[in-house]
PDB file of C-alpha atoms in Angstrom:
ATOM      1  CA  UNK A1236      53.100 -88.740  12.019  1.00 61.00           C
ATOM      2  CA  UNK A1237      52.691 -89.179   8.663  1.00 63.00           C
ATOM      3  CA  UNK A1238      50.515 -92.498   8.586  1.00 66.00           C
ATOM      4  CA  UNK A1239      48.485 -91.075  11.360  1.00 74.00           C
ATOM      5  CA  UNK A1240      47.482 -88.082   9.212  1.00 74.00           C
ATOM      6  CA  UNK A1241      46.889 -90.511   6.405  1.00 77.00           C
ATOM      7  CA  UNK A1242      44.800 -92.738   8.385  1.00 84.00           C
ATOM      8  CA  UNK A1243      42.637 -90.350   9.633  1.00 86.00           C
ATOM      9  CA  UNK A1244      41.841 -88.890   6.154  1.00 86.00           C
ATOM     10  CA  UNK A1245      40.637 -91.892   5.257  1.00 89.00           C
ATOM     11  CA  UNK A1246      38.850 -92.656   8.218  1.00 90.00           C
ATOM     12  CA  UNK A1247      37.017 -89.197   8.042  1.00 91.00           C
ATOM     13  CA  UNK A1248      35.920 -90.544   4.258  1.00 91.00           C
ATOM     14  CA  UNK A1249      34.763 -93.626   5.399  1.00 93.00           C
ATOM     15  CA  UNK A1250      32.394 -92.231   8.234  1.00 94.00           C
ATOM     16  CA  UNK A1251      31.318 -89.674   5.829  1.00 94.00           C
ATOM     17  CA  UNK A1252      30.410 -92.410   3.224  1.00 94.00           C
ATOM     18  CA  UNK A1253      28.621 -94.403   6.020  1.00 95.00           C
ATOM     19  CA  UNK A1254      26.607 -91.916   7.321  1.00 95.00           C
ATOM     20  CA  UNK A1255      25.522 -90.816   3.527  1.00 93.00           C
ATOM     21  CA  UNK A1256      24.402 -94.653   3.185  1.00 93.00           C
ATOM     22  CA  UNK A1257      22.608 -94.672   5.922  1.00 94.00           C
ATOM     23  CA  UNK A1258      20.910 -91.234   5.381  1.00 93.00           C
ATOM     24  CA  UNK A1259      20.278 -92.464   1.844  1.00 91.00           C
ATOM     25  CA  UNK A1260      18.629 -95.986   3.056  1.00 91.00           C
ATOM     26  CA  UNK A1261      16.636 -95.097   6.058  1.00 91.00           C
ATOM     27  CA  UNK A1262      15.891 -91.467   5.899  1.00 91.00           C
ATOM     28  CA  UNK A1263      16.076 -89.834   2.382  1.00 89.00           C
ATOM     29  CA  UNK A1264      12.792 -89.830   0.589  1.00 90.00           C
ATOM     30  CA  UNK A1265      12.770 -91.928  -2.724  1.00 88.00           C
ATOM     31  CA  UNK A1266      12.669 -88.826  -4.801  1.00 88.00           C
ATOM     32  CA  UNK A1267      15.754 -87.612  -3.594  1.00 86.00           C
ATOM     33  CA  UNK A1268      17.849 -91.233  -4.161  1.00 83.00           C
ATOM     34  CA  UNK A1269      16.494 -90.957  -7.754  1.00 85.00           C
ATOM     35  CA  UNK A1270      17.933 -87.668  -8.172  1.00 87.00           C
ATOM     36  CA  UNK A1271      21.116 -88.777  -6.805  1.00 85.00           C
ATOM     37  CA  UNK A1272      20.915 -91.483  -9.019  1.00 83.00           C
ATOM     38  CA  UNK A1273      20.588 -89.513 -11.661  1.00 83.00           C
ATOM     39  CA  UNK A1274      24.006 -87.061 -10.944  1.00 83.00           C
ATOM     40  CA  UNK A1275      26.163 -89.685 -12.885  1.00 86.00           C
ATOM     41  CA  UNK A1276      27.310 -86.783 -15.288  1.00 87.00           C
ATOM     42  CA  UNK A1277      28.035 -84.983 -12.045  1.00 86.00           C
ATOM     43  CA  UNK A1278      30.624 -87.979 -10.838  1.00 90.00           C
ATOM     44  CA  UNK A1279      32.148 -88.795 -14.004  1.00 90.00           C
ATOM     45  CA  UNK A1280      33.100 -85.108 -14.395  1.00 92.00           C
ATOM     46  CA  UNK A1281      34.249 -84.676 -10.897  1.00 91.00           C
ATOM     47  CA  UNK A1282      36.028 -87.793 -11.305  1.00 91.00           C
ATOM     48  CA  UNK A1283      37.889 -87.116 -14.334  1.00 93.00           C
ATOM     49  CA  UNK A1284      39.262 -83.879 -12.900  1.00 93.00           C
ATOM     50  CA  UNK A1285      40.581 -85.209 -10.188  1.00 92.00           C
ATOM     51  CA  UNK A1286      42.401 -88.269 -12.029  1.00 92.00           C
ATOM     52  CA  UNK A1287      43.894 -85.306 -14.287  1.00 93.00           C
ATOM     53  CA  UNK A1288      44.930 -83.664 -10.572  1.00 91.00           C
ATOM     54  CA  UNK A1289      46.289 -86.963  -9.434  1.00 92.00           C
ATOM     55  CA  UNK A1290      48.196 -87.495 -12.516  1.00 92.00           C
ATOM     56  CA  UNK A1291      50.297 -83.750 -12.854  1.00 92.00           C
ATOM     57  CA  UNK A1292      50.449 -83.947  -8.990  1.00 91.00           C
ATOM     58  CA  UNK A1293      52.386 -87.092  -9.223  1.00 92.00           C
ATOM     59  CA  UNK A1294      54.219 -86.169 -12.504  1.00 93.00           C
ATOM     60  CA  UNK A1295      55.670 -83.016 -10.866  1.00 92.00           C
ATOM     61  CA  UNK A1296      56.975 -84.885  -7.917  1.00 93.00           C
ATOM     62  CA  UNK A1297      58.541 -87.473 -10.134  1.00 94.00           C
ATOM     63  CA  UNK A1298      60.138 -84.772 -12.118  1.00 94.00           C
ATOM     64  CA  UNK A1299      61.601 -83.647  -8.643  1.00 93.00           C
ATOM     65  CA  UNK A1300      62.309 -86.722  -7.949  1.00 95.00           C
ATOM     66  CA  UNK A1301      64.418 -87.369 -11.271  1.00 96.00           C
ATOM     67  CA  UNK A1302      65.749 -84.638 -11.618  1.00 95.00           C
ATOM     68  CA  UNK A1303      67.800 -84.320  -7.831  1.00 95.00           C
ATOM     69  CA  UNK A1304      68.615 -88.144  -9.334  1.00 95.00           C
ATOM     70  CA  UNK A1305      70.049 -86.146 -12.745  1.00 96.00           C
ATOM     71  CA  UNK A1306      71.938 -83.756 -10.405  1.00 96.00           C
ATOM     72  CA  UNK A1307      73.739 -86.212  -8.518  1.00 95.00           C
ATOM     73  CA  UNK A1308      74.914 -88.288 -11.811  1.00 94.00           C
ATOM     74  CA  UNK A1309      76.408 -84.635 -13.150  1.00 95.00           C
ATOM     75  CA  UNK A1310      78.158 -84.063  -9.891  1.00 95.00           C
ATOM     76  CA  UNK A1311      79.712 -87.771 -10.148  1.00 94.00           C
ATOM     77  CA  UNK A1312      80.955 -86.827 -13.485  1.00 93.00           C
ATOM     78  CA  UNK A1313      82.565 -83.436 -13.057  1.00 95.00           C
ATOM     79  CA  UNK A1314      83.912 -84.620 -10.300  1.00 94.00           C
ATOM     80  CA  UNK A1315      85.978 -87.510 -12.245  1.00 92.00           C
ATOM     81  CA  UNK A1316      86.590 -84.927 -14.504  1.00 92.00           C
ATOM     82  CA  UNK A1317      88.146 -82.385 -12.367  1.00 93.00           C
ATOM     83  CA  UNK A1318      90.741 -85.477 -10.715  1.00 91.00           C
ATOM     84  CA  UNK A1319      91.343 -86.247 -14.239  1.00 88.00           C
ATOM     85  CA  UNK A1320      91.998 -82.421 -15.565  1.00 89.00           C
ATOM     86  CA  UNK A1321      94.282 -81.632 -11.952  1.00 89.00           C
ATOM     87  CA  UNK A1322      96.148 -85.089 -12.426  1.00 85.00           C
ATOM     88  CA  UNK A1323      97.172 -83.842 -15.994  1.00 82.00           C
ATOM     89  CA  UNK A1324      97.714 -79.997 -15.631  1.00 84.00           C
ATOM     90  CA  UNK A1325      99.173 -79.839 -12.273  1.00 84.00           C
ATOM     91  CA  UNK A1326     103.050 -80.507 -12.145  1.00 79.00           C
ATOM     92  CA  UNK A1327     102.697 -80.049  -8.131  1.00 84.00           C
ATOM     93  CA  UNK A1328     102.144 -83.296  -6.514  1.00 85.00           C
ATOM     94  CA  UNK A1329     101.148 -81.351  -3.005  1.00 89.00           C
ATOM     95  CA  UNK A1330      98.535 -79.366  -4.795  1.00 90.00           C
ATOM     96  CA  UNK A1331      96.885 -82.317  -6.603  1.00 89.00           C
ATOM     97  CA  UNK A1332      96.486 -84.285  -3.508  1.00 90.00           C
ATOM     98  CA  UNK A1333      95.155 -80.707  -2.177  1.00 92.00           C
ATOM     99  CA  UNK A1334      92.543 -80.514  -4.543  1.00 93.00           C
ATOM    100  CA  UNK A1335      91.570 -84.062  -4.648  1.00 93.00           C
ATOM    101  CA  UNK A1336      91.146 -83.976  -1.002  1.00 93.00           C
ATOM    102  CA  UNK A1337      88.872 -81.282  -1.120  1.00 94.00           C
ATOM    103  CA  UNK A1338      87.233 -83.090  -4.079  1.00 95.00           C
ATOM    104  CA  UNK A1339      86.398 -86.164  -2.398  1.00 95.00           C
ATOM    105  CA  UNK A1340      84.978 -84.091   0.747  1.00 95.00           C
ATOM    106  CA  UNK A1341      82.567 -82.548  -1.565  1.00 96.00           C
ATOM    107  CA  UNK A1342      80.028 -84.661  -1.892  1.00 96.00           C
ATOM    108  CA  UNK A1343      79.879 -85.851   1.471  1.00 96.00           C
ATOM    109  CA  UNK A1344      79.686 -82.202   2.527  1.00 95.00           C
ATOM    110  CA  UNK A1345      76.588 -81.924  -0.164  1.00 96.00           C
ATOM    111  CA  UNK A1346      75.350 -84.922   1.648  1.00 96.00           C
ATOM    112  CA  UNK A1347      75.519 -83.444   4.758  1.00 95.00           C
ATOM    113  CA  UNK A1348      73.884 -79.913   3.890  1.00 95.00           C
ATOM    114  CA  UNK A1349      70.912 -81.750   1.732  1.00 95.00           C
ATOM    115  CA  UNK A1350      70.136 -83.926   4.660  1.00 93.00           C
ATOM    116  CA  UNK A1351      70.132 -81.015   7.221  1.00 92.00           C
ATOM    117  CA  UNK A1352      73.157 -82.436   8.996  1.00 92.00           C
ATOM    118  CA  UNK A1353      76.694 -80.901  10.324  1.00 92.00           C
ATOM    119  CA  UNK A1354      79.441 -82.315   8.601  1.00 92.00           C
ATOM    120  CA  UNK A1355      81.173 -82.613  11.964  1.00 91.00           C
ATOM    121  CA  UNK A1356      78.243 -84.789  12.993  1.00 90.00           C
ATOM    122  CA  UNK A1357      78.404 -88.378  14.196  1.00 90.00           C
ATOM    123  CA  UNK A1358      75.811 -88.902  11.166  1.00 89.00           C
ATOM    124  CA  UNK A1359      78.368 -87.922   8.684  1.00 92.00           C
ATOM    125  CA  UNK A1360      81.570 -88.477   7.204  1.00 93.00           C
ATOM    126  CA  UNK A1361      83.287 -85.709   9.213  1.00 92.00           C
ATOM    127  CA  UNK A1362      84.921 -88.083  12.051  1.00 93.00           C
ATOM    128  CA  UNK A1363      86.186 -90.469   9.518  1.00 93.00           C
ATOM    129  CA  UNK A1364      87.984 -87.576   7.820  1.00 93.00           C
ATOM    130  CA  UNK A1365      89.935 -86.632  11.109  1.00 93.00           C
ATOM    131  CA  UNK A1366      90.041 -90.031  12.124  1.00 92.00           C
ATOM    132  CA  UNK A1367      92.244 -90.942   8.784  1.00 90.00           C
ATOM    133  CA  UNK A1368      93.743 -87.935   8.615  1.00 90.00           C
ATOM    134  CA  UNK A1369      92.462 -86.713   5.829  1.00 89.00           C
ATOM    135  CA  UNK A1370      91.746 -83.320   7.465  1.00 91.00           C
ATOM    136  CA  UNK A1371      92.999 -81.916  10.347  1.00 91.00           C
ATOM    137  CA  UNK A1372      90.510 -80.363  13.221  1.00 92.00           C
ATOM    138  CA  UNK A1373      91.630 -76.926  11.555  1.00 92.00           C
ATOM    139  CA  UNK A1374      90.605 -77.620   7.898  1.00 91.00           C
ATOM    140  CA  UNK A1375      87.571 -79.071   8.586  1.00 92.00           C
ATOM    141  CA  UNK A1376      86.722 -75.911  11.281  1.00 92.00           C
ATOM    142  CA  UNK A1377      87.380 -73.596   7.817  1.00 92.00           C
ATOM    143  CA  UNK A1378      85.192 -75.727   5.812  1.00 92.00           C
ATOM    144  CA  UNK A1379      82.289 -75.755   8.040  1.00 91.00           C
ATOM    145  CA  UNK A1380      83.164 -72.139  10.045  1.00 88.00           C
ATOM    146  CA  UNK A1381      81.867 -70.043   6.707  1.00 82.00           C
ATOM    147  CA  UNK A1382      78.416 -70.646   4.648  1.00 84.00           C
ATOM    148  CA  UNK A1383      77.408 -74.358   3.530  1.00 92.00           C
ATOM    149  CA  UNK A1384      80.621 -76.228   3.110  1.00 94.00           C
ATOM    150  CA  UNK A1385      80.247 -77.722  -0.029  1.00 95.00           C
ATOM    151  CA  UNK A1386      80.699 -73.840  -1.707  1.00 95.00           C
ATOM    152  CA  UNK A1387      83.662 -73.540   0.646  1.00 94.00           C
ATOM    153  CA  UNK A1388      85.212 -76.722  -0.756  1.00 95.00           C
ATOM    154  CA  UNK A1389      84.841 -75.267  -4.354  1.00 95.00           C
ATOM    155  CA  UNK A1390      86.721 -72.088  -3.150  1.00 94.00           C
ATOM    156  CA  UNK A1391      89.706 -74.377  -1.903  1.00 94.00           C
ATOM    157  CA  UNK A1392      89.446 -76.075  -5.129  1.00 94.00           C
ATOM    158  CA  UNK A1393      89.452 -72.988  -7.522  1.00 93.00           C
ATOM    159  CA  UNK A1394      92.332 -71.322  -5.161  1.00 93.00           C
ATOM    160  CA  UNK A1395      94.414 -74.586  -5.741  1.00 93.00           C
ATOM    161  CA  UNK A1396      93.599 -74.341  -9.166  1.00 91.00           C
ATOM    162  CA  UNK A1397      95.239 -70.585  -9.669  1.00 90.00           C
ATOM    163  CA  UNK A1398      98.087 -71.848  -7.439  1.00 89.00           C
ATOM    164  CA  UNK A1399      99.075 -74.613  -9.374  1.00 87.00           C
ATOM    165  CA  UNK A1400      98.977 -73.244 -12.997  1.00 84.00           C
ATOM    166  CA  UNK A1401     100.877 -69.854 -11.389  1.00 81.00           C
ATOM    167  CA  UNK A1402     103.400 -72.890 -10.736  1.00 77.00           C
ATOM    168  CA  UNK A1403     102.780 -74.204 -14.315  1.00 64.00           C
ATOM    169  CA  UNK A1404     103.681 -70.970 -16.063  1.00 58.00           C
ATOM    170  CA  UNK A1405     106.954 -70.630 -14.493  1.00 57.00           C
ATOM    171  CA  UNK A1406     107.998 -73.896 -16.822  1.00 58.00           C
ATOM    172  CA  UNK A1407     107.688 -73.765 -20.628  1.00 54.00           C
ATOM    173  CA  UNK A1408     104.046 -74.262 -21.559  1.00 58.00           C
ATOM    174  CA  UNK A1409     102.930 -71.552 -23.906  1.00 63.00           C
ATOM    175  CA  UNK A1410     100.372 -69.007 -21.693  1.00 68.00           C
ATOM    176  CA  UNK A1411      97.631 -69.997 -24.228  1.00 69.00           C
ATOM    177  CA  UNK A1412      97.685 -73.886 -22.872  1.00 69.00           C
ATOM    178  CA  UNK A1413      97.652 -72.543 -19.505  1.00 74.00           C
ATOM    179  CA  UNK A1414      94.592 -70.183 -20.437  1.00 80.00           C
ATOM    180  CA  UNK A1415      92.704 -73.170 -21.682  1.00 84.00           C
ATOM    181  CA  UNK A1416      93.577 -75.692 -19.061  1.00 84.00           C
ATOM    182  CA  UNK A1417      91.991 -73.103 -16.293  1.00 86.00           C
ATOM    183  CA  UNK A1418      89.070 -72.371 -18.266  1.00 90.00           C
ATOM    184  CA  UNK A1419      88.733 -76.389 -18.630  1.00 90.00           C
ATOM    185  CA  UNK A1420      88.891 -76.279 -14.961  1.00 92.00           C
ATOM    186  CA  UNK A1421      86.651 -73.783 -14.383  1.00 92.00           C
ATOM    187  CA  UNK A1422      84.043 -74.932 -16.258  1.00 94.00           C
ATOM    188  CA  UNK A1423      84.236 -78.027 -14.401  1.00 94.00           C
ATOM    189  CA  UNK A1424      84.104 -75.837 -11.216  1.00 95.00           C
ATOM    190  CA  UNK A1425      80.681 -74.346 -12.661  1.00 95.00           C
ATOM    191  CA  UNK A1426      79.362 -77.610 -13.429  1.00 95.00           C
ATOM    192  CA  UNK A1427      79.395 -78.594  -9.549  1.00 96.00           C
ATOM    193  CA  UNK A1428      78.063 -75.301  -8.266  1.00 96.00           C
ATOM    194  CA  UNK A1429      75.011 -75.503 -10.776  1.00 96.00           C
ATOM    195  CA  UNK A1430      74.177 -79.151  -9.794  1.00 96.00           C
ATOM    196  CA  UNK A1431      74.791 -78.562  -5.912  1.00 96.00           C
ATOM    197  CA  UNK A1432      72.810 -75.118  -5.996  1.00 95.00           C
ATOM    198  CA  UNK A1433      69.947 -77.115  -8.376  1.00 95.00           C
ATOM    199  CA  UNK A1434      70.066 -79.629  -5.407  1.00 95.00           C
ATOM    200  CA  UNK A1435      69.558 -76.867  -2.842  1.00 95.00           C
ATOM    201  CA  UNK A1436      66.749 -75.727  -4.854  1.00 94.00           C
ATOM    202  CA  UNK A1437      64.965 -79.076  -5.243  1.00 94.00           C
ATOM    203  CA  UNK A1438      65.273 -79.148  -1.214  1.00 93.00           C
ATOM    204  CA  UNK A1439      64.518 -75.703  -0.378  1.00 91.00           C
ATOM    205  CA  UNK A1440      61.346 -75.722  -2.465  1.00 87.00           C
ATOM    206  CA  UNK A1441      58.023 -77.555  -1.871  1.00 84.00           C
ATOM    207  CA  UNK A1442      54.778 -78.328  -3.243  1.00 83.00           C
ATOM    208  CA  UNK A1443      52.457 -75.236  -2.088  1.00 83.00           C
ATOM    209  CA  UNK A1444      50.384 -75.425   0.891  1.00 83.00           C
ATOM    210  CA  UNK A1445      47.578 -74.507  -0.927  1.00 85.00           C
ATOM    211  CA  UNK A1446      47.833 -77.012  -3.590  1.00 85.00           C
ATOM    212  CA  UNK A1447      47.753 -79.873  -0.974  1.00 84.00           C
ATOM    213  CA  UNK A1448      44.983 -78.527   0.850  1.00 86.00           C
ATOM    214  CA  UNK A1449      42.928 -78.119  -2.306  1.00 88.00           C
ATOM    215  CA  UNK A1450      43.360 -81.595  -3.377  1.00 88.00           C
ATOM    216  CA  UNK A1451      42.739 -83.146   0.050  1.00 87.00           C
ATOM    217  CA  UNK A1452      39.656 -80.969   0.147  1.00 89.00           C
ATOM    218  CA  UNK A1453      38.493 -81.876  -3.460  1.00 92.00           C
ATOM    219  CA  UNK A1454      38.612 -85.708  -2.523  1.00 92.00           C
ATOM    220  CA  UNK A1455      36.156 -85.124   0.555  1.00 91.00           C
ATOM    221  CA  UNK A1456      34.222 -83.449  -1.732  1.00 92.00           C
ATOM    222  CA  UNK A1457      34.194 -86.046  -4.906  1.00 93.00           C
ATOM    223  CA  UNK A1458      33.467 -89.021  -2.312  1.00 93.00           C
ATOM    224  CA  UNK A1459      30.893 -87.189  -0.586  1.00 93.00           C
ATOM    225  CA  UNK A1460      29.040 -86.502  -4.396  1.00 92.00           C
ATOM    226  CA  UNK A1461      30.061 -90.027  -5.245  1.00 93.00           C
ATOM    227  CA  UNK A1462      28.416 -91.529  -2.199  1.00 93.00           C
ATOM    228  CA  UNK A1463      25.217 -89.924  -2.821  1.00 92.00           C
ATOM    229  CA  UNK A1464      25.317 -90.983  -5.806  1.00 91.00           C
ATOM    230  CA  UNK A1465      26.388 -94.710  -5.438  1.00 92.00           C
ATOM    231  CA  UNK A1466      24.293 -95.044  -2.011  1.00 92.00           C
ATOM    232  CA  UNK A1467      20.928 -95.699  -3.502  1.00 90.00           C
ATOM    233  CA  UNK A1468      21.983 -98.194  -6.008  1.00 90.00           C
ATOM    234  CA  UNK A1469      24.904-100.541  -4.107  1.00 90.00           C
ATOM    235  CA  UNK A1470      23.960 -99.662  -0.686  1.00 90.00           C
ATOM    236  CA  UNK A1471      26.198-100.789   1.776  1.00 93.00           C
ATOM    237  CA  UNK A1472      29.339-101.790  -0.785  1.00 93.00           C
ATOM    238  CA  UNK A1473      29.244 -97.855  -0.967  1.00 93.00           C
ATOM    239  CA  UNK A1474      31.561 -97.740   2.022  1.00 94.00           C
ATOM    240  CA  UNK A1475      33.752-100.359   1.140  1.00 94.00           C
ATOM    241  CA  UNK A1476      34.291 -98.877  -2.439  1.00 94.00           C
ATOM    242  CA  UNK A1477      35.048 -95.588  -0.854  1.00 94.00           C
ATOM    243  CA  UNK A1478      37.771 -97.147   1.492  1.00 94.00           C
ATOM    244  CA  UNK A1479      39.209 -98.824  -1.144  1.00 95.00           C
ATOM    245  CA  UNK A1480      39.291 -96.037  -3.489  1.00 93.00           C
ATOM    246  CA  UNK A1481      40.634 -93.500  -0.816  1.00 92.00           C
ATOM    247  CA  UNK A1482      43.477 -95.527   0.187  1.00 92.00           C
ATOM    248  CA  UNK A1483      44.481 -95.518  -3.353  1.00 93.00           C
ATOM    249  CA  UNK A1484      44.243 -92.192  -4.040  1.00 92.00           C
ATOM    250  CA  UNK A1485      45.892 -91.500  -0.639  1.00 90.00           C
ATOM    251  CA  UNK A1486      48.860 -93.954  -1.283  1.00 90.00           C
ATOM    252  CA  UNK A1487      49.553 -91.962  -4.460  1.00 91.00           C
ATOM    253  CA  UNK A1488      49.390 -88.825  -3.083  1.00 89.00           C
ATOM    254  CA  UNK A1489      51.713 -90.134   0.113  1.00 89.00           C
ATOM    255  CA  UNK A1490      54.076 -91.584  -2.996  1.00 90.00           C
ATOM    256  CA  UNK A1491      54.271 -87.956  -4.469  1.00 90.00           C
ATOM    257  CA  UNK A1492      54.786 -86.611  -0.970  1.00 89.00           C
ATOM    258  CA  UNK A1493      58.244 -89.067  -0.338  1.00 90.00           C
ATOM    259  CA  UNK A1494      59.256 -88.161  -3.591  1.00 93.00           C
ATOM    260  CA  UNK A1495      59.481 -84.211  -3.086  1.00 91.00           C
ATOM    261  CA  UNK A1496      61.889 -85.303  -0.239  1.00 91.00           C
ATOM    262  CA  UNK A1497      64.455 -87.046  -2.485  1.00 93.00           C
ATOM    263  CA  UNK A1498      67.572 -86.371  -0.193  1.00 94.00           C
ATOM    264  CA  UNK A1499      66.192 -87.441   3.028  1.00 91.00           C
ATOM    265  CA  UNK A1500      66.523 -90.883   4.613  1.00 88.00           C
ATOM    266  CA  UNK A1501      63.267 -93.250   3.655  1.00 86.00           C
ATOM    267  CA  UNK A1502      62.298 -95.513   1.331  1.00 84.00           C
ATOM    268  CA  UNK A1503      62.404 -93.436  -2.202  1.00 85.00           C
ATOM    269  CA  UNK A1504      65.034 -91.174  -1.024  1.00 89.00           C
ATOM    270  CA  UNK A1505      68.333 -91.080  -2.969  1.00 93.00           C
ATOM    271  CA  UNK A1506      71.334 -93.574  -1.902  1.00 93.00           C
ATOM    272  CA  UNK A1507      73.292 -90.620  -1.244  1.00 94.00           C
ATOM    273  CA  UNK A1508      75.878 -92.346   0.720  1.00 94.00           C
ATOM    274  CA  UNK A1509      76.374 -95.051  -2.259  1.00 94.00           C
ATOM    275  CA  UNK A1510      76.833 -92.013  -4.574  1.00 94.00           C
ATOM    276  CA  UNK A1511      79.541 -90.507  -2.484  1.00 95.00           C
ATOM    277  CA  UNK A1512      81.373 -93.661  -1.885  1.00 95.00           C
ATOM    278  CA  UNK A1513      81.270 -93.695  -6.331  1.00 93.00           C
ATOM    279  CA  UNK A1514      82.791 -90.673  -6.553  1.00 94.00           C
ATOM    280  CA  UNK A1515      84.896 -91.230  -3.885  1.00 93.00           C
ATOM    281  CA  UNK A1516      86.250 -94.800  -5.351  1.00 92.00           C
ATOM    282  CA  UNK A1517      85.887 -92.682  -8.943  1.00 89.00           C
ATOM    283  CA  UNK A1518      88.448 -90.121  -7.714  1.00 90.00           C
ATOM    284  CA  UNK A1519      91.006 -92.643  -6.400  1.00 88.00           C
ATOM    285  CA  UNK A1520      90.783 -94.306  -9.625  1.00 87.00           C
ATOM    286  CA  UNK A1521      91.300 -91.476 -11.760  1.00 80.00           C
ATOM    287  CA  UNK A1522      94.489 -90.799  -9.536  1.00 74.00           C
ATOM    288  CA  UNK A1523      95.482 -94.107  -9.986  1.00 78.00           C
ATOM    289  CA  UNK A1524      94.823 -94.383 -13.576  1.00 78.00           C
ATOM    290  CA  UNK A1525      96.681 -91.019 -14.306  1.00 69.00           C
ATOM    291  CA  UNK A1526      99.987 -92.505 -12.286  1.00 69.00           C
ATOM    292  CA  UNK A1527      99.946 -95.722 -14.601  1.00 73.00           C
ATOM    293  CA  UNK A1528      99.562 -93.434 -17.886  1.00 74.00           C
ATOM    294  CA  UNK A1529     102.583 -91.460 -16.552  1.00 68.00           C
ATOM    295  CA  UNK A1530     104.735 -94.675 -16.344  1.00 70.00           C
ATOM    296  CA  UNK A1531     103.361 -95.305 -19.545  1.00 69.00           C
ATOM    297  CA  UNK A1532     104.711 -92.492 -21.147  1.00 67.00           C
ATOM    298  CA  UNK A1533     108.040 -92.343 -19.312  1.00 66.00           C
ATOM    299  CA  UNK A1534     109.134 -95.863 -21.171  1.00 61.00           C
ATOM    300  CA  UNK A1535     110.208 -96.515 -24.645  1.00 53.00           C
ATOM    301  CA  UNK A1536     106.920 -95.613 -26.437  1.00 53.00           C
ATOM    302  CA  UNK A1537     108.381 -98.130 -29.624  1.00 51.00           C
ATOM    303  CA  UNK A1538     108.599-101.002 -26.740  1.00 52.00           C
ATOM    304  CA  UNK A1539     104.923-100.854 -25.472  1.00 48.00           C
ATOM    305  CA  UNK A1540     102.879 -99.843 -29.307  1.00 48.00           C
ATOM    306  CA  UNK A1541     105.524-101.952 -31.218  1.00 51.00           C
ATOM    307  CA  UNK A1542     107.289-100.794 -34.155  1.00 48.00           C
ATOM    308  CA  UNK A1543     105.022 -99.288 -36.936  1.00 45.00           C
TER     309      UNK A1543
END
């Protein structure tokens, strides 16, 4: 549909240019053509304004695309951070497993929401979680039942954190240490809330339709004036030049439109599936890494580090 729309716009501009060229060559009096040839300043000024508007629009679109990419990078770092913190702060392995499980689900749930799918859909990872036993049917229903699934995952992670630290409070750790651990975990969870919230904002807010209409209308107006100025001089080369320039301008506009949708499955969309897989692998690596660290501290440190 998008290609057909752009093809119609290009065809419309070229058709107008052909008509203007024919009128200039066979209908308009010589005095009119001389006046149009003298409109060089207007064409230059409008062309400069069009160039500025195109650069501004493309930069705005790219900024949104780049922000989405940065947010997913921060989401990856926060997930790995929470995995390491949970493995370090928590003493109950059952609670560690529960937290890491929902931490793995979080990016996949975020991807589903940002692409407008249900986590239970065959296009998303819900069925895999059920088949692998990571989630039960009831657990998946709880995540998807109320509101936006990623926020449910974060609520479960926060609840698990409180439960784990309450159990730790029964041990010999000072309350100040437990309070610091809770604040550190809460800060990491808040980072996930911010990053996913930013992604929701990017998805929900589009370029104003009035601005897009202005750009399309201004392109038509500019090439009408440019054709009037060029036709007396280059004659039938005018429609060819207009075809080339309108194609380039519309290509830039289409690229900008695609960058406004960074989460969709398209050529300029972010590889969300790959990013989710990276997050899942890094969470598992953090779990295994801290297991090796536990074994390291359980051994005789003098044998490992050597005598001073």
